[in-house]
């Protein structure tokens, strides 16, 4: 896992997703080396870079051109630009252009989560995984509902990370905001 400090940042762009959360997302997405991954709302490229290290190909989508610029810089820094397609635009429009994939990651949706999941599901290969990260209560509820409507049983995990600040007089734990990770697998065709 790449440490948070290694990422180039832009003050106007959220991310990168914290290292410990990236670990869990990689685990739940079960990304394999032959996989094609779509990262909706790539932000700083925290997850995109980790996917690109593991998968065959990544499509990184963001409606904010600054996000794509900083994601590109981070991919370049890690030598992973060649594996990644940067797509500027709204998730719903971008999904029309992208070929079928094995992993759908949604890290930003601005009120369109349900439609993104439903549209993305059509292009998700059987056995493929969906992962949603959410910091808002409303997003968690929407994700669970949309996945249930697709006939899936979502797994919901909430993670609260605290990092120790080591000082002379002891180590003080500093809490980060909790993140919920909602995931599901599309059934395989037998
Ligand atoms: N996972 C990222 C951080 C994601 S921040 C990282 O590790 O760096 C969420 C991003 O989602 C923002 O950059 C925002 O512009 C984008 N976003 C939100 N709604 C979107 C939508 N409907 N379509 C495309 N991008 C969207």
PDB file of C-alpha atoms and ligand atoms in Angstrom:
ATOM      1  CA  UNK A   1       0.000   0.000   0.000  1.00  0.00           C
ATOM      2  CA  UNK A   2       1.314   3.459  -0.854  1.00  0.00           C
ATOM      3  CA  UNK A   3       1.515   5.782   2.173  1.00  0.00           C
ATOM      4  CA  UNK A   4      -0.739   8.872   2.259  1.00  0.00           C
ATOM      5  CA  UNK A   5       2.302  11.175   2.250  1.00  0.00           C
ATOM      6  CA  UNK A   6       3.472   9.869  -1.124  1.00  0.00           C
ATOM      7  CA  UNK A   7       0.455  11.312  -2.945  1.00  0.00           C
ATOM      8  CA  UNK A   8       0.637  14.636  -4.754  1.00  0.00           C
ATOM      9  CA  UNK A   9      -2.343  16.700  -3.548  1.00  0.00           C
ATOM     10  CA  UNK A  10      -4.477  19.561  -4.822  1.00  0.00           C
ATOM     11  CA  UNK A  11      -6.283  21.680  -2.205  1.00  0.00           C
ATOM     12  CA  UNK A  12      -9.409  21.725  -4.416  1.00  0.00           C
ATOM     13  CA  UNK A  13      -9.628  17.934  -4.726  1.00  0.00           C
ATOM     14  CA  UNK A  14     -10.657  15.482  -1.974  1.00  0.00           C
ATOM     15  CA  UNK A  15      -8.508  12.467  -1.135  1.00  0.00           C
ATOM     16  CA  UNK A  16      -6.479  10.416  -1.135  1.00  0.00           C
ATOM     17  CA  UNK A  17      -8.606   7.812   0.654  1.00  0.00           C
ATOM     18  CA  UNK A  18      -6.629   6.973   3.810  1.00  0.00           C
ATOM     19  CA  UNK A  19      -4.204   4.095   3.582  1.00  0.00           C
ATOM     20  CA  UNK A  20      -6.083   1.838   6.008  1.00  0.00           C
ATOM     21  CA  UNK A  21      -9.347   2.373   4.118  1.00  0.00           C
ATOM     22  CA  UNK A  22      -7.566   1.679   0.823  1.00  0.00           C
ATOM     23  CA  UNK A  23      -6.479  -1.678   2.272  1.00  0.00           C
ATOM     24  CA  UNK A  24     -10.063  -2.650   3.041  1.00  0.00           C
ATOM     25  CA  UNK A  25     -11.319  -1.462  -0.350  1.00  0.00           C
ATOM     26  CA  UNK A  26      -8.671  -3.590  -2.108  1.00  0.00           C
ATOM     27  CA  UNK A  27      -9.734  -6.546   0.028  1.00  0.00           C
ATOM     28  CA  UNK A  28     -13.477  -6.152  -0.598  1.00  0.00           C
ATOM     29  CA  UNK A  29     -13.024  -5.521  -4.322  1.00  0.00           C
ATOM     30  CA  UNK A  30     -10.859  -8.654  -4.539  1.00  0.00           C
ATOM     31  CA  UNK A  31      -9.144  -7.133  -7.567  1.00  0.00           C
ATOM     32  CA  UNK A  32      -7.229  -9.658  -9.671  1.00  0.00           C
ATOM     33  CA  UNK A  33      -4.506  -9.085 -12.237  1.00  0.00           C
ATOM     34  CA  UNK A  34      -6.716  -9.730 -15.273  1.00  0.00           C
ATOM     35  CA  UNK A  35      -9.456  -7.374 -14.085  1.00  0.00           C
ATOM     36  CA  UNK A  36     -10.830  -4.190 -15.588  1.00  0.00           C
ATOM     37  CA  UNK A  37     -11.774  -1.685 -12.861  1.00  0.00           C
ATOM     38  CA  UNK A  38     -13.919   1.459 -13.016  1.00  0.00           C
ATOM     39  CA  UNK A  39     -13.240   4.057 -10.308  1.00  0.00           C
ATOM     40  CA  UNK A  40     -16.098   6.564 -10.225  1.00  0.00           C
ATOM     41  CA  UNK A  41     -15.033   9.777  -8.488  1.00  0.00           C
ATOM     42  CA  UNK A  42     -11.282   9.178  -8.619  1.00  0.00           C
ATOM     43  CA  UNK A  43     -10.463  12.400  -6.706  1.00  0.00           C
ATOM     44  CA  UNK A  44      -6.738  12.489  -5.948  1.00  0.00           C
ATOM     45  CA  UNK A  45      -6.275   8.993  -7.386  1.00  0.00           C
ATOM     46  CA  UNK A  46      -5.732   7.219  -4.052  1.00  0.00           C
ATOM     47  CA  UNK A  47      -7.801   4.206  -5.049  1.00  0.00           C
ATOM     48  CA  UNK A  48      -7.051   4.470  -8.774  1.00  0.00           C
ATOM     49  CA  UNK A  49      -3.312   4.076  -8.096  1.00  0.00           C
ATOM     50  CA  UNK A  50      -3.880   1.010  -5.916  1.00  0.00           C
ATOM     51  CA  UNK A  51      -6.193  -0.559  -8.515  1.00  0.00           C
ATOM     52  CA  UNK A  52      -3.704   0.175 -11.294  1.00  0.00           C
ATOM     53  CA  UNK A  53      -0.971  -1.620  -9.326  1.00  0.00           C
ATOM     54  CA  UNK A  54      -3.099  -4.769  -9.215  1.00  0.00           C
ATOM     55  CA  UNK A  55      -5.472  -4.849 -12.210  1.00  0.00           C
ATOM     56  CA  UNK A  56      -5.079  -5.102 -15.998  1.00  0.00           C
ATOM     57  CA  UNK A  57      -6.780  -1.813 -16.781  1.00  0.00           C
ATOM     58  CA  UNK A  58      -8.487   1.031 -14.904  1.00  0.00           C
ATOM     59  CA  UNK A  59     -11.032   3.641 -16.022  1.00  0.00           C
ATOM     60  CA  UNK A  60     -10.922   6.642 -13.678  1.00  0.00           C
ATOM     61  CA  UNK A  61     -13.908   8.953 -13.891  1.00  0.00           C
ATOM     62  CA  UNK A  62     -14.356  12.368 -12.323  1.00  0.00           C
ATOM     63  CA  UNK A  63     -16.482  15.387 -13.172  1.00  0.00           C
ATOM     64  CA  UNK A  64     -13.830  17.723 -11.786  1.00  0.00           C
ATOM     65  CA  UNK A  65     -10.993  18.299 -14.294  1.00  0.00           C
ATOM     66  CA  UNK A  66      -8.612  19.156 -11.406  1.00  0.00           C
ATOM     67  CA  UNK A  67      -9.201  15.672  -9.987  1.00  0.00           C
ATOM     68  CA  UNK A  68      -8.157  14.055 -13.270  1.00  0.00           C
ATOM     69  CA  UNK A  69      -5.075  16.249 -13.413  1.00  0.00           C
ATOM     70  CA  UNK A  70      -3.895  15.269  -9.937  1.00  0.00           C
ATOM     71  CA  UNK A  71      -4.804  11.593 -10.503  1.00  0.00           C
ATOM     72  CA  UNK A  72      -2.699  11.690 -13.677  1.00  0.00           C
ATOM     73  CA  UNK A  73       0.254  13.132 -11.714  1.00  0.00           C
ATOM     74  CA  UNK A  74      -0.015  10.391  -9.105  1.00  0.00           C
ATOM     75  CA  UNK A  75      -0.233   7.667 -11.735  1.00  0.00           C
ATOM     76  CA  UNK A  76       2.793   9.117 -13.499  1.00  0.00           C
ATOM     77  CA  UNK A  77       4.736   9.245 -10.235  1.00  0.00           C
ATOM     78  CA  UNK A  78       4.068   5.533  -9.736  1.00  0.00           C
ATOM     79  CA  UNK A  79       4.694   4.609 -13.397  1.00  0.00           C
ATOM     80  CA  UNK A  80       1.095   3.441 -13.856  1.00  0.00           C
ATOM     81  CA  UNK A  81      -0.254   5.878 -16.438  1.00  0.00           C
ATOM     82  CA  UNK A  82      -0.130   3.251 -19.177  1.00  0.00           C
ATOM     83  CA  UNK A  83      -2.731   1.072 -17.410  1.00  0.00           C
ATOM     84  CA  UNK A  84      -5.265   3.849 -16.867  1.00  0.00           C
ATOM     85  CA  UNK A  85      -7.888   5.661 -18.919  1.00  0.00           C
ATOM     86  CA  UNK A  86      -8.860   9.061 -17.521  1.00  0.00           C
ATOM     87  CA  UNK A  87     -12.458   9.986 -18.270  1.00  0.00           C
ATOM     88  CA  UNK A  88     -13.687  13.491 -17.552  1.00  0.00           C
ATOM     89  CA  UNK A  89     -17.406  13.857 -16.972  1.00  0.00           C
ATOM     90  CA  UNK A  90     -20.409  12.823 -14.981  1.00  0.00           C
ATOM     91  CA  UNK A  91     -20.492   9.182 -13.917  1.00  0.00           C
ATOM     92  CA  UNK A  92     -23.774   8.369 -15.669  1.00  0.00           C
ATOM     93  CA  UNK A  93     -22.562   9.659 -19.036  1.00  0.00           C
ATOM     94  CA  UNK A  94     -19.113   8.105 -18.640  1.00  0.00           C
ATOM     95  CA  UNK A  95     -20.608   4.680 -17.938  1.00  0.00           C
ATOM     96  CA  UNK A  96     -22.173   4.680 -21.419  1.00  0.00           C
ATOM     97  CA  UNK A  97     -18.724   4.908 -23.006  1.00  0.00           C
ATOM     98  CA  UNK A  98     -16.850   2.352 -20.894  1.00  0.00           C
ATOM     99  CA  UNK A  99     -16.741  -1.333 -21.912  1.00  0.00           C
ATOM    100  CA  UNK A 100     -17.743  -4.146 -19.495  1.00  0.00           C
ATOM    101  CA  UNK A 101     -15.691  -4.451 -16.315  1.00  0.00           C
ATOM    102  CA  UNK A 102     -15.017  -6.683 -13.293  1.00  0.00           C
ATOM    103  CA  UNK A 103     -14.982  -4.110 -10.477  1.00  0.00           C
ATOM    104  CA  UNK A 104     -17.137  -1.016  -9.980  1.00  0.00           C
ATOM    105  CA  UNK A 105     -15.818   1.350  -7.326  1.00  0.00           C
ATOM    106  CA  UNK A 106     -17.930   4.375  -6.375  1.00  0.00           C
ATOM    107  CA  UNK A 107     -16.184   6.948  -4.191  1.00  0.00           C
ATOM    108  CA  UNK A 108     -18.209   9.990  -5.262  1.00  0.00           C
ATOM    109  CA  UNK A 109     -21.715  10.238  -6.673  1.00  0.00           C
ATOM    110  CA  UNK A 110     -23.248  13.631  -5.751  1.00  0.00           C
ATOM    111  CA  UNK A 111     -26.812  12.387  -5.306  1.00  0.00           C
ATOM    112  CA  UNK A 112     -26.797   9.957  -8.243  1.00  0.00           C
ATOM    113  CA  UNK A 113     -25.623   6.840  -6.413  1.00  0.00           C
ATOM    114  CA  UNK A 114     -28.669   4.692  -7.051  1.00  0.00           C
ATOM    115  CA  UNK A 115     -28.653   5.418 -10.817  1.00  0.00           C
ATOM    116  CA  UNK A 116     -24.865   4.890 -11.010  1.00  0.00           C
ATOM    117  CA  UNK A 117     -25.134   1.487  -9.324  1.00  0.00           C
ATOM    118  CA  UNK A 118     -28.032   0.402 -11.507  1.00  0.00           C
ATOM    119  CA  UNK A 119     -26.372   1.507 -14.737  1.00  0.00           C
ATOM    120  CA  UNK A 120     -22.988   0.133 -13.666  1.00  0.00           C
ATOM    121  CA  UNK A 121     -24.487  -3.234 -12.735  1.00  0.00           C
ATOM    122  CA  UNK A 122     -25.544  -3.825 -16.347  1.00  0.00           C
ATOM    123  CA  UNK A 123     -21.916  -3.553 -17.453  1.00  0.00           C
ATOM    124  CA  UNK A 124     -20.489  -5.504 -14.541  1.00  0.00           C
ATOM    125  CA  UNK A 125     -19.345  -8.978 -15.561  1.00  0.00           C
ATOM    126  CA  UNK A 126     -20.794 -11.939 -13.689  1.00  0.00           C
ATOM    127  CA  UNK A 127     -18.718 -12.607 -10.572  1.00  0.00           C
ATOM    128  CA  UNK A 128     -17.770  -8.912 -10.561  1.00  0.00           C
ATOM    129  CA  UNK A 129     -17.648  -6.793  -7.420  1.00  0.00           C
ATOM    130  CA  UNK A 130     -19.201  -3.455  -6.471  1.00  0.00           C
ATOM    131  CA  UNK A 131     -17.666  -1.341  -3.688  1.00  0.00           C
ATOM    132  CA  UNK A 132     -19.032   1.961  -2.389  1.00  0.00           C
ATOM    133  CA  UNK A 133     -17.239   4.125   0.172  1.00  0.00           C
ATOM    134  CA  UNK A 134     -19.398   6.563   2.072  1.00  0.00           C
ATOM    135  CA  UNK A 135     -18.836   9.287   4.611  1.00  0.00           C
ATOM    136  CA  UNK A 136     -22.435  10.550   4.609  1.00  0.00           C
ATOM    137  CA  UNK A 137     -25.230   8.684   6.413  1.00  0.00           C
ATOM    138  CA  UNK A 138     -27.548   9.212   3.449  1.00  0.00           C
ATOM    139  CA  UNK A 139     -25.127   7.566   1.003  1.00  0.00           C
ATOM    140  CA  UNK A 140     -24.929   4.404   3.105  1.00  0.00           C
ATOM    141  CA  UNK A 141     -28.700   4.013   3.139  1.00  0.00           C
ATOM    142  CA  UNK A 142     -28.963   4.716  -0.584  1.00  0.00           C
ATOM    143  CA  UNK A 143     -26.211   2.197  -1.400  1.00  0.00           C
ATOM    144  CA  UNK A 144     -27.790  -0.608   0.624  1.00  0.00           C
ATOM    145  CA  UNK A 145     -31.222   0.059  -0.876  1.00  0.00           C
ATOM    146  CA  UNK A 146     -29.979   0.209  -4.472  1.00  0.00           C
ATOM    147  CA  UNK A 147     -27.976  -3.009  -4.113  1.00  0.00           C
ATOM    148  CA  UNK A 148     -30.976  -4.790  -2.571  1.00  0.00           C
ATOM    149  CA  UNK A 149     -33.153  -3.603  -5.452  1.00  0.00           C
ATOM    150  CA  UNK A 150     -30.626  -5.250  -7.768  1.00  0.00           C
ATOM    151  CA  UNK A 151     -31.262  -8.522  -5.892  1.00  0.00           C
ATOM    152  CA  UNK A 152     -27.912  -8.446  -4.083  1.00  0.00           C
ATOM    153  CA  UNK A 153     -27.106  -8.870  -0.397  1.00  0.00           C
ATOM    154  CA  UNK A 154     -24.729  -6.050   0.474  1.00  0.00           C
ATOM    155  CA  UNK A 155     -21.996  -6.385   3.048  1.00  0.00           C
ATOM    156  CA  UNK A 156     -21.692  -3.260   5.189  1.00  0.00           C
ATOM    157  CA  UNK A 157     -18.590  -2.457   7.214  1.00  0.00           C
ATOM    158  CA  UNK A 158     -17.905   0.711   9.143  1.00  0.00           C
ATOM    159  CA  UNK A 159     -14.324   1.573   9.970  1.00  0.00           C
ATOM    160  CA  UNK A 160     -13.092   4.115  12.494  1.00  0.00           C
ATOM    161  CA  UNK A 161      -9.378   4.657  12.231  1.00  0.00           C
ATOM    162  CA  UNK A 162      -7.396   6.341  14.979  1.00  0.00           C
ATOM    163  CA  UNK A 163      -3.740   7.020  14.452  1.00  0.00           C
ATOM    164  CA  UNK A 164      -1.285   7.355  17.290  1.00  0.00           C
ATOM    165  CA  UNK A 165       0.654  10.577  17.680  1.00  0.00           C
ATOM    166  CA  UNK A 166       3.810   9.506  19.440  1.00  0.00           C
ATOM    167  CA  UNK A 167       5.055  12.183  21.816  1.00  0.00           C
ATOM    168  CA  UNK A 168       7.624  12.254  24.613  1.00  0.00           C
ATOM    169  CA  UNK A 169       5.016  11.785  27.353  1.00  0.00           C
ATOM    170  CA  UNK A 170       3.110   9.031  25.533  1.00  0.00           C
ATOM    171  CA  UNK A 171       1.081   8.189  22.430  1.00  0.00           C
ATOM    172  CA  UNK A 172      -2.142  10.072  21.845  1.00  0.00           C
ATOM    173  CA  UNK A 173      -4.745   8.478  19.563  1.00  0.00           C
ATOM    174  CA  UNK A 174      -6.284  10.899  17.040  1.00  0.00           C
ATOM    175  CA  UNK A 175      -9.570   9.760  15.466  1.00  0.00           C
ATOM    176  CA  UNK A 176     -10.409  10.086  11.767  1.00  0.00           C
ATOM    177  CA  UNK A 177     -14.002  10.273  10.594  1.00  0.00           C
ATOM    178  CA  UNK A 178     -15.698   6.872  10.225  1.00  0.00           C
ATOM    179  CA  UNK A 179     -16.052   5.504   6.692  1.00  0.00           C
ATOM    180  CA  UNK A 180     -18.610   2.928   5.627  1.00  0.00           C
ATOM    181  CA  UNK A 181     -17.698   0.410   2.941  1.00  0.00           C
ATOM    182  CA  UNK A 182     -20.627  -1.257   1.226  1.00  0.00           C
ATOM    183  CA  UNK A 183     -19.870  -4.122  -1.139  1.00  0.00           C
ATOM    184  CA  UNK A 184     -21.580  -6.859  -3.119  1.00  0.00           C
ATOM    185  CA  UNK A 185     -20.798  -9.487  -5.754  1.00  0.00           C
ATOM    186  CA  UNK A 186     -22.754 -10.103  -8.952  1.00  0.00           C
ATOM    187  CA  UNK A 187     -23.698 -13.786  -9.072  1.00  0.00           C
ATOM    188  CA  UNK A 188     -21.742 -15.934 -11.538  1.00  0.00           C
ATOM    189  CA  UNK A 189     -23.574 -17.559 -14.409  1.00  0.00           C
ATOM    190  CA  UNK A 190     -23.400 -21.338 -13.931  1.00  0.00           C
TER     191      UNK A 190
HETATM  192  N1  LIG B   1     -11.258   7.872  -3.736  1.00  0.00           N
HETATM  193  C1  LIG B   1     -10.648   9.150  -4.034  1.00  0.00           C
HETATM  194  C2  LIG B   1     -11.366  10.320  -3.401  1.00  0.00           C
HETATM  195  C3  LIG B   1     -12.775  10.496  -3.907  1.00  0.00           C
HETATM  196  S1  LIG B   1     -13.454  12.093  -3.617  1.00  0.00           S
HETATM  197  C4  LIG B   1      -9.157   9.108  -3.654  1.00  0.00           C
HETATM  198  O1  LIG B   1      -8.717   8.116  -3.055  1.00  0.00           O
HETATM  199  O2  LIG B   1      -8.434  10.049  -3.963  1.00  0.00           O
HETATM  200  C5  LIG B   1     -14.902  12.045  -4.571  1.00  0.00           C
HETATM  201  C6  LIG B   1     -14.783  12.511  -6.003  1.00  0.00           C
HETATM  202  O3  LIG B   1     -15.987  12.165  -6.657  1.00  0.00           O
HETATM  203  C7  LIG B   1     -14.610  14.025  -6.188  1.00  0.00           C
HETATM  204  O4  LIG B   1     -13.401  14.295  -6.859  1.00  0.00           O
HETATM  205  C8  LIG B   1     -15.832  14.449  -7.042  1.00  0.00           C
HETATM  206  O5  LIG B   1     -15.529  15.413  -8.046  1.00  0.00           O
HETATM  207  C9  LIG B   1     -16.241  13.127  -7.680  1.00  0.00           C
HETATM  208  N2  LIG B   1     -17.661  13.012  -8.050  1.00  0.00           N
HETATM  209  C10 LIG B   1     -18.731  13.245  -7.246  1.00  0.00           C
HETATM  210  N3  LIG B   1     -19.881  13.000  -7.927  1.00  0.00           N
HETATM  211  C11 LIG B   1     -19.529  12.603  -9.195  1.00  0.00           C
HETATM  212  C12 LIG B   1     -20.266  12.216 -10.351  1.00  0.00           C
HETATM  213  N4  LIG B   1     -21.615  12.162 -10.344  1.00  0.00           N
HETATM  214  N5  LIG B   1     -19.566  11.892 -11.467  1.00  0.00           N
HETATM  215  C13 LIG B   1     -18.227  11.938 -11.488  1.00  0.00           C
HETATM  216  N6  LIG B   1     -17.472  12.294 -10.420  1.00  0.00           N
HETATM  217  C14 LIG B   1     -18.110  12.614  -9.282  1.00  0.00           C
END
